[in-house]
Short mmCIF file of C-alpha atoms in Angstrom, two decimals:
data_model
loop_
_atom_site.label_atom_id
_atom_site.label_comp_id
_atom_site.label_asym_id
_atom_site.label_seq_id
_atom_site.Cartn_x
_atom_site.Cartn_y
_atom_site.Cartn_z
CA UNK A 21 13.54 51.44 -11.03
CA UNK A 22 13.23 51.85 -7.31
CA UNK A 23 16.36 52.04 -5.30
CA UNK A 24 16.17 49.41 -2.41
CA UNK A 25 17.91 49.61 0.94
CA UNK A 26 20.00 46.61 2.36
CA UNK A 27 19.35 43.17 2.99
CA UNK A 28 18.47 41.54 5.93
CA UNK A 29 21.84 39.54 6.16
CA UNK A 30 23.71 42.77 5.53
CA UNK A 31 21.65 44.15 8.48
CA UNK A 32 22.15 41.64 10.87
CA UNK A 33 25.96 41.60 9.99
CA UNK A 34 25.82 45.25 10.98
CA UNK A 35 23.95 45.24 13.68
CA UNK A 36 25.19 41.92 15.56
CA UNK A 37 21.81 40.43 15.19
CA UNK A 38 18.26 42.28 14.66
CA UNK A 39 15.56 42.28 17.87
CA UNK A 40 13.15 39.37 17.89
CA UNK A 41 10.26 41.99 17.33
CA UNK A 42 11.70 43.04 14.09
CA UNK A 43 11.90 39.88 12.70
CA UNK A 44 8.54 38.94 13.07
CA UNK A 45 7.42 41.73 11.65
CA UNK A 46 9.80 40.80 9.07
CA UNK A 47 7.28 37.13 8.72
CA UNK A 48 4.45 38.54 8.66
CA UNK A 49 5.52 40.83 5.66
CA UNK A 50 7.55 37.76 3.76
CA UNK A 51 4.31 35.75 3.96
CA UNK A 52 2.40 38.56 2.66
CA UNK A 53 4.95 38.73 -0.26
CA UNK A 54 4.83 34.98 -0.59
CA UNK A 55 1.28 34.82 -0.77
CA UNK A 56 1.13 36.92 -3.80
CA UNK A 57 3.74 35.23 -5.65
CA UNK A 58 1.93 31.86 -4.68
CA UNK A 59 -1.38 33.39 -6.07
CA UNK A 60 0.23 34.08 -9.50
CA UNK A 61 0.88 30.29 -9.54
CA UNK A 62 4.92 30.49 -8.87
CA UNK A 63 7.20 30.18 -6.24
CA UNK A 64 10.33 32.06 -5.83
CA UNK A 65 12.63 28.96 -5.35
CA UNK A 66 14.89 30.82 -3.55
CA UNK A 67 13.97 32.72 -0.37
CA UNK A 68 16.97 33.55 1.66
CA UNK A 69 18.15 36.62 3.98
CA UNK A 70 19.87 38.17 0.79
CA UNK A 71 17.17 38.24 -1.34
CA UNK A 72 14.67 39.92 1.23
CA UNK A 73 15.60 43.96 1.18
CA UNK A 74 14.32 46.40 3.23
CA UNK A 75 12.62 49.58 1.23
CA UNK A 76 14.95 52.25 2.61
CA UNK A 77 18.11 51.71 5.21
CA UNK A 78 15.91 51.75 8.23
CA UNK A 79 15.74 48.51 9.49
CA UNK A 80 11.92 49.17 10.89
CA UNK A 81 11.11 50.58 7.81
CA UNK A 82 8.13 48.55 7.10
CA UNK A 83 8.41 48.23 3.59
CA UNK A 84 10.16 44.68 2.67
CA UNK A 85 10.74 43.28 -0.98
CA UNK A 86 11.86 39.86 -2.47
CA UNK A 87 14.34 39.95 -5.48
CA UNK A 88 15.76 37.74 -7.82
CA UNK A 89 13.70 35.18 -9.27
CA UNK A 90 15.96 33.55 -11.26
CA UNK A 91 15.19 30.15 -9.55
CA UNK A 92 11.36 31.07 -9.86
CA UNK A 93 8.99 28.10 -11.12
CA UNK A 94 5.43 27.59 -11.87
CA UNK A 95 3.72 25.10 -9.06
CA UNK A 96 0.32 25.51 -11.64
CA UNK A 97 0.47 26.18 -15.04
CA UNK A 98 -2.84 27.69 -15.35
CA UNK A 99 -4.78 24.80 -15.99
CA UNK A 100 -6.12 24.37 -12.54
CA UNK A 101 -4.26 21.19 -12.12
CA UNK A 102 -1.25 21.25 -9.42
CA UNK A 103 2.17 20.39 -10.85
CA UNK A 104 3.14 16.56 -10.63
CA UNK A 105 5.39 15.14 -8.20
CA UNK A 106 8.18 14.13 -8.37
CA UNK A 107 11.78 13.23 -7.20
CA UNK A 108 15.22 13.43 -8.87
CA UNK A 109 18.12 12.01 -7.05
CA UNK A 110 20.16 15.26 -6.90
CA UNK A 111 19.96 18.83 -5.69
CA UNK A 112 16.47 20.47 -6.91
CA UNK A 113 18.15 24.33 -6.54
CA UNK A 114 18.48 27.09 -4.47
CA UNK A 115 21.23 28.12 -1.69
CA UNK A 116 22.19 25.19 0.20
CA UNK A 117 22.40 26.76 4.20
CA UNK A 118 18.22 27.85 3.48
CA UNK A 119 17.35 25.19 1.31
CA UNK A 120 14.35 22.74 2.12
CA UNK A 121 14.55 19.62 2.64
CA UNK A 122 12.81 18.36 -0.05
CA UNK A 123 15.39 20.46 -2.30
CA UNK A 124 18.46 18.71 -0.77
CA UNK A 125 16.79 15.82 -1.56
CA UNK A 126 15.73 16.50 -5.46
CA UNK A 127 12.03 16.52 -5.05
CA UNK A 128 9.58 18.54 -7.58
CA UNK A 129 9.63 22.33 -5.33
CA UNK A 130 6.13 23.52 -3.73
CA UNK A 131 4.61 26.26 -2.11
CA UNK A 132 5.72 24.50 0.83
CA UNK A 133 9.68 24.54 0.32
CA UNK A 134 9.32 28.64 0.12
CA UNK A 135 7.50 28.56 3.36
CA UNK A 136 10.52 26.55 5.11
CA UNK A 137 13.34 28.34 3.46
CA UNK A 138 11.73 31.32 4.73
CA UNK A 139 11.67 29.60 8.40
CA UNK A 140 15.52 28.89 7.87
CA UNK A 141 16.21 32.56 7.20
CA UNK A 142 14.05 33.85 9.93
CA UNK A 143 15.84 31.50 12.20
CA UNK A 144 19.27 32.91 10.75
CA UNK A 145 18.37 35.92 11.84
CA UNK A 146 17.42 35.23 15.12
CA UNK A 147 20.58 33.54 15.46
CA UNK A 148 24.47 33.62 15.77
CA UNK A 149 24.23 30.68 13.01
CA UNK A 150 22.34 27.97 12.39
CA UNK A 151 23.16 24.37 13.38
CA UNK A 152 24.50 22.90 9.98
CA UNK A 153 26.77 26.18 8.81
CA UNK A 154 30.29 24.64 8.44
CA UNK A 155 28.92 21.15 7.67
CA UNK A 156 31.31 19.99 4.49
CA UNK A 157 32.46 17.51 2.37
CA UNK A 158 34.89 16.60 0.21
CA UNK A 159 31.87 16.71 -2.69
CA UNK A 160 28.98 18.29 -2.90
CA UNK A 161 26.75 15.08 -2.62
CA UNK A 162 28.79 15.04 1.10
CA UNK A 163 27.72 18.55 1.84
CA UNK A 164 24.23 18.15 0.81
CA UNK A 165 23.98 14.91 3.14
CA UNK A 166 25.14 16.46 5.62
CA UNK A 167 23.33 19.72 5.86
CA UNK A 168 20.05 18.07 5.01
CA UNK A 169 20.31 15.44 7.48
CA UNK A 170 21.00 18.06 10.34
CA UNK A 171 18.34 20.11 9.23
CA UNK A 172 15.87 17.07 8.99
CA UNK A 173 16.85 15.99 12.94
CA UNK A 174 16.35 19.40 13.94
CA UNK A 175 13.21 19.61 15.27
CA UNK A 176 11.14 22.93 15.05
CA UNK A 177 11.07 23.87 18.84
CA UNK A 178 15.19 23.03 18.79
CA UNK A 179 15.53 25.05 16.36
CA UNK A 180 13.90 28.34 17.48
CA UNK A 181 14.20 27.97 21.39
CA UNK A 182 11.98 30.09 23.30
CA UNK A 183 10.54 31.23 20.14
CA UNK A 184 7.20 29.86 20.30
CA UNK A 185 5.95 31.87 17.32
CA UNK A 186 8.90 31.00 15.51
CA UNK A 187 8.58 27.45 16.19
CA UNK A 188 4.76 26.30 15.38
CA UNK A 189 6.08 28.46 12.35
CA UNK A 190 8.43 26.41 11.09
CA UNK A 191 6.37 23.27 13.08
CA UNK A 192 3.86 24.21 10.12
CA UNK A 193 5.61 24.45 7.19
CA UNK A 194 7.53 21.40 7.44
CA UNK A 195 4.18 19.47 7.92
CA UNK A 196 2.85 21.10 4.71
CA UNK A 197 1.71 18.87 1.87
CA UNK A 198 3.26 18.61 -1.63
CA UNK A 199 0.29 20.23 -3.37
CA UNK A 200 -1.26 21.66 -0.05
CA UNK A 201 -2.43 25.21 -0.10
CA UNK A 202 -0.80 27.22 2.46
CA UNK A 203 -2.77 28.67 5.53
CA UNK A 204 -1.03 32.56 4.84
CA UNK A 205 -3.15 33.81 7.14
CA UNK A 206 -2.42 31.24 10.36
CA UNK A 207 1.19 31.79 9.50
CA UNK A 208 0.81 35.49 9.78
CA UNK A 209 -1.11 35.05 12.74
CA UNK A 210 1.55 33.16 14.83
CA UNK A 211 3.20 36.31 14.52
CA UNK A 212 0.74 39.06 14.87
CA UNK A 213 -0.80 37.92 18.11
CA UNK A 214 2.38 38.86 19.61
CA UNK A 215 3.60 42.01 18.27
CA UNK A 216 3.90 44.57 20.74
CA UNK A 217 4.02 42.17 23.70
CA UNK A 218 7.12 42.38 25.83
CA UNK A 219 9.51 39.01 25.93
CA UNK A 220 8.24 37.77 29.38
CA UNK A 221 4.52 38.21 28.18
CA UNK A 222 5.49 36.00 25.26
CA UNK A 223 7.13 33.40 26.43
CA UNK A 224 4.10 33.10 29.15
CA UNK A 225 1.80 32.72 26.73
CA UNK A 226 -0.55 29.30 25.81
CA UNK A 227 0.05 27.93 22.31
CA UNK A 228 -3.23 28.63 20.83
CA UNK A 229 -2.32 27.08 17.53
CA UNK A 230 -1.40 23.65 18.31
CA UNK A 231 0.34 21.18 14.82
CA UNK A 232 -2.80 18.99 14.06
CA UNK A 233 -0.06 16.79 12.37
CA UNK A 234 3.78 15.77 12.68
CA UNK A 235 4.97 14.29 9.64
CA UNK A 236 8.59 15.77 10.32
CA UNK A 237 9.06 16.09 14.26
CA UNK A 238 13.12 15.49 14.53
CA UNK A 239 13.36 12.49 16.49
CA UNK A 240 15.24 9.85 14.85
CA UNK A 241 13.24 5.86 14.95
CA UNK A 242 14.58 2.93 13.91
CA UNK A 243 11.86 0.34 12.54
CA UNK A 244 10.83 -2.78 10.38
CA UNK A 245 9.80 -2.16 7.17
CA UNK A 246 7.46 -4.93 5.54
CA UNK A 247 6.11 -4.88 1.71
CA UNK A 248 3.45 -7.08 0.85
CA UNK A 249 2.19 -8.57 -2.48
CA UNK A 250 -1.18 -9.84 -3.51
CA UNK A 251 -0.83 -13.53 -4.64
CA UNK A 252 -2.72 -16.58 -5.29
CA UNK A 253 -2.14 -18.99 -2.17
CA UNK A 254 1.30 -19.96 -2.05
CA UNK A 255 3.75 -21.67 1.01
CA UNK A 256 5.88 -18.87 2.18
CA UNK A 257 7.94 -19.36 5.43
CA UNK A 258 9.48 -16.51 7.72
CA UNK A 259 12.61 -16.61 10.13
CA UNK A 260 14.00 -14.15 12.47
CA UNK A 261 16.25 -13.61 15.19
CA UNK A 262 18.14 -16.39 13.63
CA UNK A 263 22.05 -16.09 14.87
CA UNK A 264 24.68 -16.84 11.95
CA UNK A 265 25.58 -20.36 12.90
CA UNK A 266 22.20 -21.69 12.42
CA UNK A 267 21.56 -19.91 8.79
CA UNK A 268 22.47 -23.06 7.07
CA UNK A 269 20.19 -25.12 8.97
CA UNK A 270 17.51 -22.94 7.91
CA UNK A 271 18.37 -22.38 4.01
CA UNK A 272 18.79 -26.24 4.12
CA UNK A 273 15.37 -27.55 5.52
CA UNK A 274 13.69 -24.92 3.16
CA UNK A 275 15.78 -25.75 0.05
CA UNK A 276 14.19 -29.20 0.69
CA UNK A 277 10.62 -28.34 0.62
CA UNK A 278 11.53 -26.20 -3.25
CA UNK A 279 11.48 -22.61 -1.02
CA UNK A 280 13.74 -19.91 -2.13
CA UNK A 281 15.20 -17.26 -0.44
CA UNK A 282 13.06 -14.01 -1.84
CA UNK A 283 14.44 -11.63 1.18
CA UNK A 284 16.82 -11.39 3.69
CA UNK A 285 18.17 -8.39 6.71
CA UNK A 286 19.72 -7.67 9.55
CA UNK A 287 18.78 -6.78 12.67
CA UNK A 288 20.92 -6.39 16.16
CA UNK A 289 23.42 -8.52 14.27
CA UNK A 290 20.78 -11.57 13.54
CA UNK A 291 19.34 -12.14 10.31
CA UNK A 292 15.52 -12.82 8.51
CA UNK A 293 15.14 -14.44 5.92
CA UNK A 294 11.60 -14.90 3.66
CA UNK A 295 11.51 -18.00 1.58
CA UNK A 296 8.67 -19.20 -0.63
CA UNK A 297 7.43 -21.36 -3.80
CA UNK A 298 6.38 -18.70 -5.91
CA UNK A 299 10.07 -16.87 -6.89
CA UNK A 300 10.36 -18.84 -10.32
CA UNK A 301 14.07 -19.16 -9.64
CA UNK A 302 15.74 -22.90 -10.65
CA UNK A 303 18.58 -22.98 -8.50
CA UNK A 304 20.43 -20.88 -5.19
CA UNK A 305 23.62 -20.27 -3.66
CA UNK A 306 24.29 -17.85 -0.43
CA UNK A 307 27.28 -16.48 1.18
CA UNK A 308 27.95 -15.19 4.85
CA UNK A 309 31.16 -13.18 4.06
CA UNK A 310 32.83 -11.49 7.51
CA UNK A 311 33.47 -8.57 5.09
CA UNK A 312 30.38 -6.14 3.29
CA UNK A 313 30.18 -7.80 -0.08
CA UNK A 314 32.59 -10.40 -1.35
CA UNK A 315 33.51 -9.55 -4.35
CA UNK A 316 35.79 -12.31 -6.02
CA UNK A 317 32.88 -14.82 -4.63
CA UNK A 318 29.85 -12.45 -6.39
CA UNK A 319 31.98 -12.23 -9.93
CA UNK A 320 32.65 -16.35 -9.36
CA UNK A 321 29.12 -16.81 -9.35
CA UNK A 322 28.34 -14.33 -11.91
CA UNK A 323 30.54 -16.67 -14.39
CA UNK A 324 28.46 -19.90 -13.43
CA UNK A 325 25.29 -17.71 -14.26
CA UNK A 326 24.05 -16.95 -11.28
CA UNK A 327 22.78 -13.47 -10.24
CA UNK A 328 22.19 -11.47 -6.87
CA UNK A 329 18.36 -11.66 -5.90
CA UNK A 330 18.56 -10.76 -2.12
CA UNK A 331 21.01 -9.30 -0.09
CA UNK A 332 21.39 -8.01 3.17
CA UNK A 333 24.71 -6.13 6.01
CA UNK A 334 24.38 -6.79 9.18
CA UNK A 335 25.38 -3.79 11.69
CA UNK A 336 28.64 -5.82 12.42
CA UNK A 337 29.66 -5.20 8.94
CA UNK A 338 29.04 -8.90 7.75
CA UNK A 339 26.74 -9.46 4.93
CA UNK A 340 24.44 -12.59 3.47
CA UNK A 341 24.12 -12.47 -0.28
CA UNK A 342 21.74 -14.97 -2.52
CA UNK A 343 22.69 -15.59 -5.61
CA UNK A 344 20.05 -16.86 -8.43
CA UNK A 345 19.51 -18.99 -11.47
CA UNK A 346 16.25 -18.36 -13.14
CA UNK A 347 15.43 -14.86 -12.84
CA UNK A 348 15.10 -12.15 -15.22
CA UNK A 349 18.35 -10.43 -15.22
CA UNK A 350 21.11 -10.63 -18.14
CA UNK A 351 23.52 -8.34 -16.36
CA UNK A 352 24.34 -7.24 -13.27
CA UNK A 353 26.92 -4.20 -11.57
CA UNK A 354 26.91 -3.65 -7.59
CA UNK A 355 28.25 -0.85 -5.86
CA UNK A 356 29.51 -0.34 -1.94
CA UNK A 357 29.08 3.67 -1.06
CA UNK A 358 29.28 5.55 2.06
CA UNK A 359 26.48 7.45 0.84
CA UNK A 360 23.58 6.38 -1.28
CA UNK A 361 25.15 6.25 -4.66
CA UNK A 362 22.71 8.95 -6.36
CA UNK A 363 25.10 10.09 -9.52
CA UNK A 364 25.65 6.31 -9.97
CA UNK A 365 22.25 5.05 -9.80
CA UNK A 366 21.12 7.72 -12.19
CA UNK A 367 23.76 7.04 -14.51
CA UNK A 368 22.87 3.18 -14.91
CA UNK A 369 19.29 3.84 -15.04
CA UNK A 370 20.65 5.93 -18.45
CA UNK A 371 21.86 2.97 -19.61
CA UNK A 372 19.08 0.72 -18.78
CA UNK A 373 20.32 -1.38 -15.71
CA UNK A 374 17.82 -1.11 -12.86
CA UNK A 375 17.72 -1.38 -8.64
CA UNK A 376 17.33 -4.66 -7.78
CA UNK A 377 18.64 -5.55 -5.00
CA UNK A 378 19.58 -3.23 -1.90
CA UNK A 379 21.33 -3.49 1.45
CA UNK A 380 22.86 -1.51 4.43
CA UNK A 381 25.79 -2.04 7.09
CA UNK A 382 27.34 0.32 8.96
CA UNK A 383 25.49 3.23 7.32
CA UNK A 384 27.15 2.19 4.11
CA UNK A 385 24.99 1.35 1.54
CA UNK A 386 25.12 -1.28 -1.48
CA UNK A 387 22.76 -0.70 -4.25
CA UNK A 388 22.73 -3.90 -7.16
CA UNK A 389 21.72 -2.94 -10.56
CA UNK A 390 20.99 -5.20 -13.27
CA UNK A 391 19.72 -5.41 -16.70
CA UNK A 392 15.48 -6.90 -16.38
CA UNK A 393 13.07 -6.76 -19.37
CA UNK A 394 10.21 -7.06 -16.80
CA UNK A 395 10.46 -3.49 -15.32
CA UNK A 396 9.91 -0.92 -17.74
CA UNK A 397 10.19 2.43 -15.63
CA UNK A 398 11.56 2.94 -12.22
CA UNK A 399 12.17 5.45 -9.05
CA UNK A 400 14.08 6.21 -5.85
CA UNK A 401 12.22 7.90 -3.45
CA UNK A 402 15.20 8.89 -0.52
CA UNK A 403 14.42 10.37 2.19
CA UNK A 404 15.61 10.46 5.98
CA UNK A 405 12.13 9.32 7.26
CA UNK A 406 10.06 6.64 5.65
CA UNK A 407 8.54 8.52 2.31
CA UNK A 408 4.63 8.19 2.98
CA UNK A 409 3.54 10.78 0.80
CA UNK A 410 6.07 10.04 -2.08
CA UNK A 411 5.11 6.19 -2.02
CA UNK A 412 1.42 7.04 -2.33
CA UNK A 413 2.07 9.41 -4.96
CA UNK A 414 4.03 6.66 -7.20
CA UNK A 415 1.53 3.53 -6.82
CA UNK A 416 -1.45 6.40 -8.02
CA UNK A 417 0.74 6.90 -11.00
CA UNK A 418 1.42 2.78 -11.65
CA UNK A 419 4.29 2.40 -9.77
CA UNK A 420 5.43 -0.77 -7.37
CA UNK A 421 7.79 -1.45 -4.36
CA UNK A 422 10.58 -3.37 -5.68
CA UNK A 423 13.07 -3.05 -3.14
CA UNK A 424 13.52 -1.00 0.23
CA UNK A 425 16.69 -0.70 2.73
CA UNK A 426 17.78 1.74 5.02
CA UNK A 427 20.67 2.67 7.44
CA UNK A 428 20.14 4.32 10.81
CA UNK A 429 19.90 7.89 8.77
CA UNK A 430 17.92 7.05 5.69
CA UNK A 431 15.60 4.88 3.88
CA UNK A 432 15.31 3.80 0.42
CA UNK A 433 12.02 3.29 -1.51
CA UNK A 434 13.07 1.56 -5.32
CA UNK A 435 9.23 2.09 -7.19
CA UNK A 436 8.94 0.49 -10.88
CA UNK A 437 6.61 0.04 -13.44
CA UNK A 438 6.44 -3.72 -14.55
CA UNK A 439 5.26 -5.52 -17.53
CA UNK A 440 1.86 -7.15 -16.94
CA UNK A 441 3.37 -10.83 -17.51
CA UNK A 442 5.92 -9.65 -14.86
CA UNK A 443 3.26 -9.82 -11.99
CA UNK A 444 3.14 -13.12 -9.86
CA UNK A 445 -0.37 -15.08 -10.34
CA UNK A 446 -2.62 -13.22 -8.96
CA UNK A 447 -0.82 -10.11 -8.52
CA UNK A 448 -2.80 -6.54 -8.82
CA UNK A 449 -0.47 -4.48 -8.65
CA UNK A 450 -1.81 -3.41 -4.72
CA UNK A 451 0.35 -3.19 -1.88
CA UNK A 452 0.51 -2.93 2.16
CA UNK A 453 3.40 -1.16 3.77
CA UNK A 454 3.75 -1.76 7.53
CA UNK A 455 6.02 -0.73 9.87
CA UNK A 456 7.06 -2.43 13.62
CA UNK A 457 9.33 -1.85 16.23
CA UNK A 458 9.84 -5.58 16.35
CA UNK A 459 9.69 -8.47 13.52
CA UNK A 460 5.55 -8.62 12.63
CA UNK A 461 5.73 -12.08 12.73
CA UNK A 462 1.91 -11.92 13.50
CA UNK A 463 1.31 -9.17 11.16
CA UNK A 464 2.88 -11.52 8.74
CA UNK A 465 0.38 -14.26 9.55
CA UNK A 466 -2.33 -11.84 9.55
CA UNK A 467 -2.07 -10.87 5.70
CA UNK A 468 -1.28 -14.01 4.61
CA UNK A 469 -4.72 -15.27 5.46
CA UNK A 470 -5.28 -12.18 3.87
CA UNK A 471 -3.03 -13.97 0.23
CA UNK A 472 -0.92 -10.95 0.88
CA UNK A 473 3.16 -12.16 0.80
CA UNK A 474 5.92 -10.89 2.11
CA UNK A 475 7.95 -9.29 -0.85
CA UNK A 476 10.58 -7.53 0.81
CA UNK A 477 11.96 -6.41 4.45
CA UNK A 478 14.45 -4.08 6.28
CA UNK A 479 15.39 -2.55 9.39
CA UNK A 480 16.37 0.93 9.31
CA UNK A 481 16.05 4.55 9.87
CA UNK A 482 12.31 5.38 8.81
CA UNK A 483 10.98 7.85 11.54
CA UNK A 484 12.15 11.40 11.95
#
């Protein structure tokens, strides 16, 4: 067995930080290493400062070597075929200050996730510390919130400032694919171009590798988020902007005409509400309680058989909550978090209770579960920008939107599988996602003359 030197945190706690030179040379060997481990069809899981050693106790010793692979895991299994997505509300593994993102969030690890925990510990030791060391809770679910929300608002060039190698580094991994193959080569070559050239040199130079994509750039947005069905013709009516003392008006003169309340949100503390003839429900009551949820009013209605289809905080901490006869739910449990209720979701999903029913206020979040026959299967995709890739993943593998929400920090995708005789007439199964700055009142227009409906809505956090 060889005998290794030190590792690269125990050498930048020595030395009170290691020269900028050194540590790209220190890249372009960890993607070397990483490439090889990649090409046997693993990933280490785990790539951090401590697990990087140098081959003797000189830190320009060239030789570098990546230990422990107790957290290793096979993206390919030799088959050809690419592991499947996936995402598991929890933490997926690793060491929380270099994890990726996609770890903190519980998503199936990639090639990808080595090549950013490698940018984190590069940037470590560039650094005094990075931006989210000290960020704590009082649980771990806190501490993972926090840390991956400042690492997913941190964008690459903030991160390594006046590092420009450093940055389209990072830039690229974070834009990586689930089952992308990694350009090794481009990565190294951030790096290479510019070893041996003095400071003021590189910081002169032109960016010859420009991001030919931003999927992850940083900067927090705020949007509309629209899901639409395919149905037969059917009367569906929109309303936004509408203040709170003209929400009766509205329910009324649609409760008239047989339209139900399918959706409702908040925005800028006025509401929207989608009604329409297709919902199947028999009867509705609403509520526009000063406080997040009302609970003695939800568990009155509960007794008179009634059950929450739609429900929506506004940012003044006021909610509006519909209540149904009619639909397909036998029981029903809410919760109000601070923090998207992972362990609890995934511990009603156990017992056979499913999301239906979402809604934000105040970056609290309430999450209704209840107990349908007509979804057999079901998902969360969380993230802190709207989940693109995730979404398209699940509808390839059956899956359907059945609820969204978001707060100003993240957004909430709830995909299920549902019985055939669950879909609406003329339902395929196909949906449109769109997002707006303002209410797509025209968009909505638009796909219905397309016999595409409005199925849910939310304003929220979905850039980043």
């Amino acid at each position: 067995m060889d005998l290794l030197g030190r590792n690269l945190a125990q050498v930048k706690a020595e030395q009170s930080g290691i020269p900028r030179e050194t540590v790209m040379r220190v890249a372009v060997k960890a993607i070397s290493i990483l490439e090889e481990v990649h090409s046997r069809k693993y990933i280490h899981g785990d790539v951090k400062p401590e697990n990087l050693l140098l081959g003797s106790n000189d830190p320009n010793e060239p030789l570098l070597f990546l230990v422990d692979f107790g957290l290793a895991a096979r993206w390919e299994y030799g088959t050809g075929s690419h592991v499947e997505y996936n995402q598991q509300l929890g933490f997926s593994g690793g060491t929380v200050r270099y994890a990726s993102v996609n770890a903190h969030l519980g998503r199936t690890l990639s090639r990808r996730d080595d090549l950013e925990s490698l940018a984190y510990s590069l940037a470590f030791l560039l650094q005094e510390k990075l931006p989210w060391q000290g960020k704590y809770g009082e649980r771990k679910e806190e501490e993972h919130f926090f840390v991956s929300k400042e690492k997913a608002e941190t964008p690459p060039g903030s991160l390594f400032a006046s590092y420009p190698e450093f940055t389209k580094f990072f830039g690229y991994a974070v834009n990586l694919g689930f089952d992308e193959e990694p350009d090794y080569k481009n990565c190294k070559s951030f790096f290479q171009e510019r070893i041996g050239v003095n400071d003021s040199q590189m910081d002169s130079r032109d960016d010859h590798c420009p991001l030919t994509k931003q999927l992850r750039t940083g900067r927090p947005a705020a949007q509309w988020v629209t899901v639409y069905d395919p149905w037969l013709p059917t009367k569906q009516r929109c309303h936004y902007n509408v203040p709170e003392e003209f929400l009766p008006q509205f329910i009324a003169r649609d409760k008239e005409q047989k339209l139900f309340i399918s959706s409702v949100a908040s925005c800028d503390g006025k509401w929207a509400l989608i009604a329409d003839a297709g919902t199947g429900f028999q009867s509705q009551v609403y509520h526009i309680s000063p406080e997040f949820l009302p609970k003695e009013w939800i568990e009155t209605q509960w007794g008179n058989r009634f059950y929450i289809t739609a429900v929506a905080g506004s940012r003044e901490g006021k909610s509006l909550v519909v209540m149904s006869r009619g639909n397909k739910h036998s029981k029903q449990e809410y919760v109000d978090s601070n923090l998207f209720p992972s362990s609890w979701v995934d511990k009603n999903l156990k017992a056979n209770y499913v999301v239906t029913s979402m809604a934000t206020s105040r970056g609290r979040w309430a999450v209704v579960m209840s107990v349908d026959s007509t979804i057999t299967e079901q998902v969360i995709e969380l993230d802190f920008a709207f989940p693109s890739e995730g979404v398209r993943r699940r509808w390839a593998a059956g899956y359907h939107i059945t609820a969204v929400a978001a707060t100003m920090e993240q957004v909430a995708v709830v995909m299920s599988k549902l019985r055939p005789r669950a879909l609406k007439k003329g339902e395929s199964g196909r949906q449109v996602v769109q997002r707006s700055s303002s209410f797509p009142i025209n968009r909505i227009r638009e796909q219905q003359d397309k016999d595409f409906y409005v199925a849910s809505v939310c304003y929220g956090r979905t850039a980043s």
